[in-house]
Short mmCIF file of C-alpha atoms in Angstrom, two decimals:
data_model
loop_
_atom_site.label_atom_id
_atom_site.label_comp_id
_atom_site.label_asym_id
_atom_site.label_seq_id
_atom_site.Cartn_x
_atom_site.Cartn_y
_atom_site.Cartn_z
CA UNK A 1 93.27 -73.43 127.65
CA UNK A 2 92.86 -76.78 129.40
CA UNK A 3 95.76 -79.19 129.81
CA UNK A 4 95.89 -82.95 130.27
CA UNK A 5 97.89 -84.61 132.93
CA UNK A 6 101.32 -83.79 134.38
CA UNK A 7 102.87 -83.37 130.93
CA UNK A 8 100.70 -80.40 130.08
CA UNK A 9 99.53 -81.50 126.63
CA UNK A 10 96.86 -79.21 125.19
CA UNK A 11 93.80 -80.65 123.47
CA UNK A 12 95.18 -79.50 120.16
CA UNK A 13 98.52 -81.21 120.74
CA UNK A 14 96.70 -84.36 121.85
CA UNK A 15 94.56 -84.36 118.75
CA UNK A 16 97.68 -83.94 116.51
CA UNK A 17 99.55 -86.72 118.31
CA UNK A 18 96.45 -89.07 117.86
CA UNK A 19 96.43 -88.21 114.10
CA UNK A 20 100.14 -89.13 113.84
CA UNK A 21 99.77 -92.55 115.63
CA UNK A 22 99.96 -95.87 113.86
CA UNK A 23 97.24 -98.48 114.41
CA UNK A 24 99.20 -100.33 117.04
CA UNK A 25 99.73 -97.11 119.01
CA UNK A 26 96.12 -96.20 118.72
CA UNK A 27 95.04 -99.62 120.08
CA UNK A 28 97.45 -99.16 123.02
CA UNK A 29 96.14 -95.64 123.63
CA UNK A 30 92.54 -96.95 123.45
CA UNK A 31 93.25 -99.56 126.07
CA UNK A 32 94.74 -97.02 128.43
CA UNK A 33 91.78 -94.64 127.97
CA UNK A 34 89.22 -97.39 128.53
CA UNK A 35 91.06 -98.45 131.69
CA UNK A 36 91.10 -94.87 132.95
CA UNK A 37 87.36 -94.42 132.19
CA UNK A 38 86.52 -97.66 134.07
CA UNK A 39 88.66 -96.51 137.06
CA UNK A 40 86.85 -93.13 137.07
CA UNK A 41 83.44 -94.80 136.91
CA UNK A 42 84.37 -97.19 139.72
CA UNK A 43 85.63 -94.40 141.85
CA UNK A 44 82.32 -92.39 141.25
CA UNK A 45 80.25 -95.49 142.14
CA UNK A 46 82.24 -96.01 145.29
CA UNK A 47 81.82 -92.39 146.31
CA UNK A 48 78.10 -92.51 145.72
CA UNK A 49 77.73 -95.83 147.60
CA UNK A 50 79.54 -94.30 150.53
CA UNK A 51 76.44 -92.11 151.06
CA UNK A 52 74.38 -95.11 151.98
CA UNK A 53 74.23 -96.61 155.50
CA UNK A 54 72.99 -99.94 156.88
CA UNK A 55 69.20 -99.86 157.25
CA UNK A 56 68.75 -97.10 154.66
CA UNK A 57 65.50 -97.43 152.65
CA UNK A 58 66.12 -97.25 148.90
CA UNK A 59 63.92 -97.26 145.86
CA UNK A 60 65.12 -97.99 142.30
CA UNK A 61 63.39 -98.14 138.89
CA UNK A 62 64.89 -100.86 136.71
CA UNK A 63 65.26 -100.56 132.94
CA UNK A 64 62.03 -102.56 132.56
CA UNK A 65 60.14 -99.99 134.57
CA UNK A 66 59.72 -102.20 137.59
CA UNK A 67 60.21 -100.41 140.96
CA UNK A 68 62.56 -102.23 143.36
CA UNK A 69 62.29 -101.40 147.09
CA UNK A 70 64.77 -102.32 149.77
#
C-alpha cells in the first residue's frame, strides 16, 4: 500500500477525505495540488537543464514541425 506525505494517508483515505470536502475546501486543495505539480515540473526542468553545458550543440523540433538548431 502506498502512502502520501508524512501523515501516512493511504489512497483510499485520501479519496474518502476528498469526497467529504465542501467546495471551498476542494478549491483550497486544488490550489495546493496545482502549486505542488508546478514545483515538481520546475524541479524536473532544472534537473534536465543541468545536463547542458555552455557550447553544447542542441536540436529541437517545435510543435509546428520546424527543427531548431543551436
